[in-house]
mmCIF file of C-alpha atoms in Angstrom:
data_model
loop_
_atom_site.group_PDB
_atom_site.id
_atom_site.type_symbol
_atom_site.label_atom_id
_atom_site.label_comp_id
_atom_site.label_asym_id
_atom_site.label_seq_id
_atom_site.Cartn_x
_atom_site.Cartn_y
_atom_site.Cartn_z
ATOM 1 C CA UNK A 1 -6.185 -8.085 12.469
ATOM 2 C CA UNK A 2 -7.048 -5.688 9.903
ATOM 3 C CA UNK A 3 -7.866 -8.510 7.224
ATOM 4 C CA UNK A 4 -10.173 -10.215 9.889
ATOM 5 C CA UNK A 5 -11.964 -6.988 10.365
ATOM 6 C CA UNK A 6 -12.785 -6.711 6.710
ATOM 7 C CA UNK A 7 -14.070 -9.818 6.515
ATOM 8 C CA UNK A 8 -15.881 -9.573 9.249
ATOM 9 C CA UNK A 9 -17.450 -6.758 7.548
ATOM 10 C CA UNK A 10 -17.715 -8.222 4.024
ATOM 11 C CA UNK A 11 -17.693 -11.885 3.985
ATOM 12 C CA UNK A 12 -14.482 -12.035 2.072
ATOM 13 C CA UNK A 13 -12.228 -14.969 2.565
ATOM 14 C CA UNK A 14 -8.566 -15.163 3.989
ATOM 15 C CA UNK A 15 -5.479 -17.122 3.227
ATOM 16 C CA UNK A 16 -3.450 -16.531 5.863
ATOM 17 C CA UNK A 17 0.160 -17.217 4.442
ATOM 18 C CA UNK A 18 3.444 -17.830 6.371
ATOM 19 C CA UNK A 19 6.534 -17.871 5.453
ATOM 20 C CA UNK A 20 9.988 -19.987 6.219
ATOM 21 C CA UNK A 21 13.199 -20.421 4.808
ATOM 22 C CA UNK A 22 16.819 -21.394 5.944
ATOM 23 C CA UNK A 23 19.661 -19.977 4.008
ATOM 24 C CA UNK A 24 22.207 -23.042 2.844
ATOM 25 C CA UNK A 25 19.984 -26.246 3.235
ATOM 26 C CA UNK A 26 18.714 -26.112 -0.802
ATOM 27 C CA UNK A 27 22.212 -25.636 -1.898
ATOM 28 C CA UNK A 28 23.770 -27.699 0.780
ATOM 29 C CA UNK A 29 26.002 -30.728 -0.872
ATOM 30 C CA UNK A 30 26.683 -31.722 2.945
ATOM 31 C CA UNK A 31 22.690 -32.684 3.368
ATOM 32 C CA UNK A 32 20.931 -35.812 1.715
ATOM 33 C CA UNK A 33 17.231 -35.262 0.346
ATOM 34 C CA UNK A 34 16.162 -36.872 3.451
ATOM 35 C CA UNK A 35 17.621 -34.303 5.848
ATOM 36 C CA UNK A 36 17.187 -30.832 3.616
ATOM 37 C CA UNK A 37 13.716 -32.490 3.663
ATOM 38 C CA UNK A 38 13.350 -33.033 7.298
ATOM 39 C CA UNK A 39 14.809 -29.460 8.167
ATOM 40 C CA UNK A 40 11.931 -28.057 5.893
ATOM 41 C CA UNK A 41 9.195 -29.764 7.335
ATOM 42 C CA UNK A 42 10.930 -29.043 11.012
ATOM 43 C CA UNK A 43 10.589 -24.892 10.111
ATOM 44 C CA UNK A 44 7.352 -25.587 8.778
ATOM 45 C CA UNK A 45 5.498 -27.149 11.663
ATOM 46 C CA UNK A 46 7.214 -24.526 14.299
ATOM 47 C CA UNK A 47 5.408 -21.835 11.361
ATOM 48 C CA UNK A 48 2.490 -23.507 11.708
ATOM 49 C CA UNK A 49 2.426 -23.768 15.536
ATOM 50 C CA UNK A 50 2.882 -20.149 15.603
ATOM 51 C CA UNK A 51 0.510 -19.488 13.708
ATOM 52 C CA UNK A 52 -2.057 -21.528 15.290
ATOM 53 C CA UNK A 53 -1.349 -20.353 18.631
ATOM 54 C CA UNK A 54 -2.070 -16.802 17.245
ATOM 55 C CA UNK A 55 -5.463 -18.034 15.839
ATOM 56 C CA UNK A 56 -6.686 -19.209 19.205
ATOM 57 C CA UNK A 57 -6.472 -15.631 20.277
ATOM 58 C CA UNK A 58 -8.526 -13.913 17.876
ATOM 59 C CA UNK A 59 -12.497 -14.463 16.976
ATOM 60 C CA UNK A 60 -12.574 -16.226 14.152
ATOM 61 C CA UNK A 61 -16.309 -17.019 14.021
ATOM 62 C CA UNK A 62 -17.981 -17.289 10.702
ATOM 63 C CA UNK A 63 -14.785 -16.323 8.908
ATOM 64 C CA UNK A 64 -13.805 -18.260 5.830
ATOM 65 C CA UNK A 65 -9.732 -18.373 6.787
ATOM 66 C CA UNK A 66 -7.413 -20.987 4.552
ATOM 67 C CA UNK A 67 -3.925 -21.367 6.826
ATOM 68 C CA UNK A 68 -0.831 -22.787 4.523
ATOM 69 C CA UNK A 69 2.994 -21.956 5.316
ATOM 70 C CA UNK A 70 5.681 -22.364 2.567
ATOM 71 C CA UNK A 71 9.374 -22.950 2.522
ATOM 72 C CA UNK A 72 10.284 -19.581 -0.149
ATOM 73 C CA UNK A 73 13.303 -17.661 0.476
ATOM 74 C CA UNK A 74 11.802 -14.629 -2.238
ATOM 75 C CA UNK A 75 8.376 -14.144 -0.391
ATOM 76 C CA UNK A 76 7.494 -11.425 -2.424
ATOM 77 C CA UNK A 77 7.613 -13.291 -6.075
ATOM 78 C CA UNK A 78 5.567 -16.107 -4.216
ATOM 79 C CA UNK A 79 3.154 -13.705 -3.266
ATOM 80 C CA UNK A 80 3.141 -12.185 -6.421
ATOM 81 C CA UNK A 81 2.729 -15.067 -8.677
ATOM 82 C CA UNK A 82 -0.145 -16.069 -6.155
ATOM 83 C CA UNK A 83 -1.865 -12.824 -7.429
ATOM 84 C CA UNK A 84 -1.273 -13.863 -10.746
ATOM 85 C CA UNK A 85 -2.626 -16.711 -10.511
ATOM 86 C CA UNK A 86 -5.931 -16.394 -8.857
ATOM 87 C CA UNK A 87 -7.694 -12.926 -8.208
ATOM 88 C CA UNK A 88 -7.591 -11.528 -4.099
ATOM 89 C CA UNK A 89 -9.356 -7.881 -3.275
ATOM 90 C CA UNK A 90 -6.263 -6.988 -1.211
ATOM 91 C CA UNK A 91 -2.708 -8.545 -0.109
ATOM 92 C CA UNK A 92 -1.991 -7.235 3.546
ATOM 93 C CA UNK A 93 2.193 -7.374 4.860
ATOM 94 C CA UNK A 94 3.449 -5.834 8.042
ATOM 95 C CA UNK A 95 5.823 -3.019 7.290
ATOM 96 C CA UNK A 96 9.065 -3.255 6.782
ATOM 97 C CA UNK A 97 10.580 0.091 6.462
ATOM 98 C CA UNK A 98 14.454 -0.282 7.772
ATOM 99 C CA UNK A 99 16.052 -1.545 4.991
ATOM 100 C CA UNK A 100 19.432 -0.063 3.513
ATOM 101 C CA UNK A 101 19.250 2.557 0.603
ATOM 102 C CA UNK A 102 21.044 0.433 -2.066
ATOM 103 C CA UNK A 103 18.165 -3.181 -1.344
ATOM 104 C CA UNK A 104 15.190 -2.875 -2.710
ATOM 105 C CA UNK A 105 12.862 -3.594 0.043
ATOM 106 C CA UNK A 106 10.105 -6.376 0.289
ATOM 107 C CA UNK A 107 7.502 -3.545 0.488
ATOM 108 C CA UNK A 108 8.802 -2.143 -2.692
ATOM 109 C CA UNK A 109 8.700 -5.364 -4.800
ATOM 110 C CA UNK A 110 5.351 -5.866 -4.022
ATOM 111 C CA UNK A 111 4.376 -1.950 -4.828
ATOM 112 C CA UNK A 112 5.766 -2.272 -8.240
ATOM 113 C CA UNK A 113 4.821 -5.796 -8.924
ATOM 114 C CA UNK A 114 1.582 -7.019 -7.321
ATOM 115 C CA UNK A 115 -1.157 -7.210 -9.334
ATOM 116 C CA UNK A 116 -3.015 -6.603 -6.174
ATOM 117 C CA UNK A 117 -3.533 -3.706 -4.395
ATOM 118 C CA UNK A 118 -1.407 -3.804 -1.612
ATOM 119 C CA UNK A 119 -1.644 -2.259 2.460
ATOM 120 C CA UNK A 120 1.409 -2.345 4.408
ATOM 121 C CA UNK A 121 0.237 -2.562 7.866
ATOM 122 C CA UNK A 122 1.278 -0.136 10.367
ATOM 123 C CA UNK A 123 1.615 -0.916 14.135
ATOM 124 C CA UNK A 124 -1.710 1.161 14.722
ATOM 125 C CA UNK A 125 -4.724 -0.232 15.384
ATOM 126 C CA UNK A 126 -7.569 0.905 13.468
ATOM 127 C CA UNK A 127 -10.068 3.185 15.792
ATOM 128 C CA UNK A 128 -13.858 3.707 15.137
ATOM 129 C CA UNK A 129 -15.310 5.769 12.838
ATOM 130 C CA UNK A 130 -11.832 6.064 11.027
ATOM 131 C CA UNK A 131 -10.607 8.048 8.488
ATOM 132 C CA UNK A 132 -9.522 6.892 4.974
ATOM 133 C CA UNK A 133 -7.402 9.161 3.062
ATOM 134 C CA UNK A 134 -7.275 9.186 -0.668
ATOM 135 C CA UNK A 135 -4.194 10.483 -2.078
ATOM 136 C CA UNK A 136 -5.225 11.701 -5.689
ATOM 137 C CA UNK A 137 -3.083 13.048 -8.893
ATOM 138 C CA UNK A 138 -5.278 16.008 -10.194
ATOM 139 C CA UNK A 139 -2.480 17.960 -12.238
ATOM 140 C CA UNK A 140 -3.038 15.395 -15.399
ATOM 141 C CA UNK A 141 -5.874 14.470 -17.870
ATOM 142 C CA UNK A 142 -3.732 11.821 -19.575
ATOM 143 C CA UNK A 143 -6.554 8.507 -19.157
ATOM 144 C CA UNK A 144 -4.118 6.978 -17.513
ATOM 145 C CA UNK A 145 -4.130 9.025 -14.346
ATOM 146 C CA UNK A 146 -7.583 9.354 -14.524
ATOM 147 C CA UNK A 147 -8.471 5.807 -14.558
ATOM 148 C CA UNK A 148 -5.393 5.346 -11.517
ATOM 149 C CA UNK A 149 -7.770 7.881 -9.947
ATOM 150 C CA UNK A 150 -10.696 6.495 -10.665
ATOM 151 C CA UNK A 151 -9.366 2.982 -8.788
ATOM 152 C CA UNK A 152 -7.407 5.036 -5.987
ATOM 153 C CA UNK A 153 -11.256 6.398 -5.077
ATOM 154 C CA UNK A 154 -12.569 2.533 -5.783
ATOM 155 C CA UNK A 155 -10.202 1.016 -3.315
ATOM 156 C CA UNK A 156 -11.075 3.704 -0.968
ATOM 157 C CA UNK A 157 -14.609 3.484 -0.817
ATOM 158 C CA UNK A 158 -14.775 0.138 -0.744
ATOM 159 C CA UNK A 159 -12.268 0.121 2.273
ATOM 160 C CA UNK A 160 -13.950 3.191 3.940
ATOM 161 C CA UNK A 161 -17.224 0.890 3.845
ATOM 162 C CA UNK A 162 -15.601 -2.450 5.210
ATOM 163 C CA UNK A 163 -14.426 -0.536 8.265
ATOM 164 C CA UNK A 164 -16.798 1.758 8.268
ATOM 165 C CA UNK A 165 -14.489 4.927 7.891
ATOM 166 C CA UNK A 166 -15.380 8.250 6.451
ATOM 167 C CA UNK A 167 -13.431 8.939 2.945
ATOM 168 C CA UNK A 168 -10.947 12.624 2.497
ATOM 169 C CA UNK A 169 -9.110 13.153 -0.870
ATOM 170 C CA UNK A 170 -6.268 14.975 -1.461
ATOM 171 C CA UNK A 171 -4.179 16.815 -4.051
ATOM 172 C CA UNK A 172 -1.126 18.618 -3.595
ATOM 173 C CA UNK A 173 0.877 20.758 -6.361
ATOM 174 C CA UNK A 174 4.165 22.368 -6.079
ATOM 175 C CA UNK A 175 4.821 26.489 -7.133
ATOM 176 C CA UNK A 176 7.942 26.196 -9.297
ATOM 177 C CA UNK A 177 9.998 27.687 -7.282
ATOM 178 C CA UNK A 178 12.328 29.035 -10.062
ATOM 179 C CA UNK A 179 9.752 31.270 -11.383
ATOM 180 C CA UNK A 180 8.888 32.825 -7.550
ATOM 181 C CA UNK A 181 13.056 33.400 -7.529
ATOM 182 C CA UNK A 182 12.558 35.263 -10.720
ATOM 183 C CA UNK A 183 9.156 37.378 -9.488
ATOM 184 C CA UNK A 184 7.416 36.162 -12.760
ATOM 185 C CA UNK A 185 4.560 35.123 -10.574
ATOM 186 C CA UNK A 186 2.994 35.665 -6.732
ATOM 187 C CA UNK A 187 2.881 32.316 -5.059
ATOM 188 C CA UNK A 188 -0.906 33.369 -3.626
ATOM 189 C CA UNK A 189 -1.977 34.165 -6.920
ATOM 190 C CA UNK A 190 -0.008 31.442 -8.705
ATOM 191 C CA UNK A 191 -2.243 28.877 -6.200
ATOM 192 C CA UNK A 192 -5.944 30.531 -6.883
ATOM 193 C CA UNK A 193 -5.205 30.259 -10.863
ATOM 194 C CA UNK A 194 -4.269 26.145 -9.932
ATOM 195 C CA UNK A 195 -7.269 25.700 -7.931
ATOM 196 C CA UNK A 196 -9.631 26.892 -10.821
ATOM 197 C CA UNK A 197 -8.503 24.861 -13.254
ATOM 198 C CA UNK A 198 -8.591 22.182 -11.085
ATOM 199 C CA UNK A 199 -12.312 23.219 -10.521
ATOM 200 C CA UNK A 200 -14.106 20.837 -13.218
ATOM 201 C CA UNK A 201 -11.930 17.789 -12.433
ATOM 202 C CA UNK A 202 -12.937 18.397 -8.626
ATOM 203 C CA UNK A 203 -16.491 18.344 -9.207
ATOM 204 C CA UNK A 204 -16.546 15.732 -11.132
ATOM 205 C CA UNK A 205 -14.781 13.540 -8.723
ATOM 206 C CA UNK A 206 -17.131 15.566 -5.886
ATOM 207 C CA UNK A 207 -20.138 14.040 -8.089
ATOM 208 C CA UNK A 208 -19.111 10.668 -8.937
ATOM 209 C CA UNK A 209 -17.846 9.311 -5.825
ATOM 210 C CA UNK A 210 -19.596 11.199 -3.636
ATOM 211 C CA UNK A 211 -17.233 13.113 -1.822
ATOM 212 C CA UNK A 212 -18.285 16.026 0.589
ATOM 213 C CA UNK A 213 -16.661 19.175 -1.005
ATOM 214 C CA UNK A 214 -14.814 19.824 2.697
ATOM 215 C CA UNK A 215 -13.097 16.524 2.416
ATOM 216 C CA UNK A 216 -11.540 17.120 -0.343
ATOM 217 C CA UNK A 217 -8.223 19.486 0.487
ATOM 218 C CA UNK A 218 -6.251 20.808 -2.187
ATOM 219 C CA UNK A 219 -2.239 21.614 -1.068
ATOM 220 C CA UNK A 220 0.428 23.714 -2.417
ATOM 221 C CA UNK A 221 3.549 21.700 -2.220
ATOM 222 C CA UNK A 222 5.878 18.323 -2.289
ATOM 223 C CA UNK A 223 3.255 15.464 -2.392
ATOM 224 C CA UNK A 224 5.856 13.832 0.239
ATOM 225 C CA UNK A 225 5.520 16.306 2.466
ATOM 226 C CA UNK A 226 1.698 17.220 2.355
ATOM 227 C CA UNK A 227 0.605 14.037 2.197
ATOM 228 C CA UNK A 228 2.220 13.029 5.286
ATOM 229 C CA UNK A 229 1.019 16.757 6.698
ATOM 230 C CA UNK A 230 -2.695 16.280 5.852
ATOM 231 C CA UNK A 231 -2.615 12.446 6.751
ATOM 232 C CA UNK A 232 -1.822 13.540 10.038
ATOM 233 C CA UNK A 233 -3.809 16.407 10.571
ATOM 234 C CA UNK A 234 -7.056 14.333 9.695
ATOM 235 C CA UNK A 235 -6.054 11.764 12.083
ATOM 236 C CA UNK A 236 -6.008 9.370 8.400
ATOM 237 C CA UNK A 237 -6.178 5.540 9.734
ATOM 238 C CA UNK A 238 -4.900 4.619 6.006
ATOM 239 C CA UNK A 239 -3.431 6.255 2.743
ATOM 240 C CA UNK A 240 -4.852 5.154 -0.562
ATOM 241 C CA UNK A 241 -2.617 6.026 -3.485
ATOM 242 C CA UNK A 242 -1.493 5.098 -6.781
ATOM 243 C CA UNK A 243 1.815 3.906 -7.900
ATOM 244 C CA UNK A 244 3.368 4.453 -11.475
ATOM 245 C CA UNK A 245 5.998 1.513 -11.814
ATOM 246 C CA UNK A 246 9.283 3.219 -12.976
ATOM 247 C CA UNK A 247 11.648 0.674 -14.822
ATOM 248 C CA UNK A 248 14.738 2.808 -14.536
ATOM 249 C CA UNK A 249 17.878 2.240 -12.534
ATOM 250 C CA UNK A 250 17.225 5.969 -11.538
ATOM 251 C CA UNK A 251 13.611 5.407 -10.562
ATOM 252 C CA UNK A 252 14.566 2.106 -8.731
ATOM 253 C CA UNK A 253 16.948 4.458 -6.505
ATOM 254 C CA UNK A 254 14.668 7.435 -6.343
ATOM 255 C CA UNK A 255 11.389 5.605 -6.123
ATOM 256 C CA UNK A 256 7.860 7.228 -6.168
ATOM 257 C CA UNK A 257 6.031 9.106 -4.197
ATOM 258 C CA UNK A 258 4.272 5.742 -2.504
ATOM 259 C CA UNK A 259 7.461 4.401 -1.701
ATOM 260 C CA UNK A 260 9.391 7.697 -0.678
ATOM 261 C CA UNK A 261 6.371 8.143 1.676
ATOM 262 C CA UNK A 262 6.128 4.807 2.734
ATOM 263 C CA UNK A 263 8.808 5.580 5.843
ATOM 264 C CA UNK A 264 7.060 8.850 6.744
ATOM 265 C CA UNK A 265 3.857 7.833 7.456
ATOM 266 C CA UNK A 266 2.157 6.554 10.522
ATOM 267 C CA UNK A 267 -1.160 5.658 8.629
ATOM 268 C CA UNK A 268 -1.751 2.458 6.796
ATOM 269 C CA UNK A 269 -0.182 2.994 3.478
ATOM 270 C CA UNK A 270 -2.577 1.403 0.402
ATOM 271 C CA UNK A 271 -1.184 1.160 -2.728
ATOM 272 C CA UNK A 272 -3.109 0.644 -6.087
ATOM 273 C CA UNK A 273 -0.761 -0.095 -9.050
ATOM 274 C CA UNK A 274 -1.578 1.141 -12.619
#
């Protein structure tokens, strides 16, 4: 629904993608060709009646919608090596957020490896006039957070225009807490001093995307938390943030801040990879 909004909106073209697979019948030694063959096409044309039976209920006038369904057990690497090989605006994947600690999650592939931006869809619809929220890191200059910034805004404009949404940005830092224990520093005082120096980044995002200064909320504390906090006190429709891939066996456990808040959130989450 939200992809036929958008190109409603824009123009854009869909392929609408389904997916079916049946554990044992490529491996099977029991089946011929002929059968694991007949069992595939069998799972595809139920897909595909599903599918079209969903169509008929939704106005599909003077959209541009391709319909395929493919027998892939990995969904995700199809998916991704679909973005590789031929450029989309978006890839858009109902959430799956109940997973076990220890797998690594469909939603998470695709964070870390799609090419694409990626929204997993929440069960919300979007309402009019919505809000788009984007989640921005402010606390370093490096040009490779600035240019994940830089997109983050991007993607969020040009959604906030396709659904014709209002855009808030947001920044949250943390007071380290060991040097509050120590009294080496007031926590009040410790957040004016942070929200000066952030001062010349600010307006120059302010300036260049056009942001309206009391969109724009700066929070002291765990991005998780006041993320998820801001997102819902803005009534947010969708999240826009940025993803740094982390390659470690500890950062595949711990994840990032767009996959930690993935579960919290009731909002569209949007993620834009570096």
């Amino acid at each position: 629904h939200h992809a036929l909004e958008i190109a409603k909106n824009t123009g854009a073209k869909i392929e609408f993608v389904g997916f079916v697979h049946a554990p044992g019948v490529d491996s099977s030694e029991i089946l011929s060709h002929e059968d694991k063959r007949s069992v595939r096409h069998s799972y595809i044309d139920a897909k595909q009646a599903e599918m079209g039976e969903f169509l008929k209920s939704v106005d599909l006038e003077g959209i541009d919608l391709r319909v395929d369904v493919v027998w892939e057990r990995s969904f995700e690497r199809w998916v991704i090596s679909r973005c590789d090989q031929k450029s989309f605006d978006m890839v858009f994947k109902s959430g799956n957020r109940t997973e076990t600690f220890l797998y690594t999650p469909s939603d998470w592939e695709l964070m870390r490896h799609c090419p694409e931006p990626v929204m997993i869809v929440s069960d919300n619809s979007w309402k009019a006039g919505g809000v788009i929220l984007a989640a921005l890191d402010l606390g370093s200059s490096s040009a490779s957070s600035l240019t994940l910034n830089e997109e983050i805004l991007r993607q969020s404009m040009k959604l906030a225009k396709a659904t014709d949404s209002e855009i808030h940005a947001c920044y949250s830092f943390a007071v380290p807490r060991a040097l509050v224990d120590l009294d080496l520093i007031e926590p009040a005082v410790y957040e004016q001093k942070m929200k000066a120096s952030l001062d010349p980044v600010i307006r120059k995002l302010v300036e260049e995307a056009g942001l309206e200064r009391d969109k724009l909320h700066l929070l002291s504390g765990k991005p998780t938390r006041e993320i998820v906090r801001i997102s819902k006190k803005i009534g947010a429709d969708a999240v826009v943030m940025g993803n740094k891939t982390r390659a470690s066996i500890r950062g595949r456990l711990m994840g990032n801040t767009a996959e930690t808040i993935l579960a919290k959130l009731v909002a569209d989450v949007v993620v834009v990879k570096q």
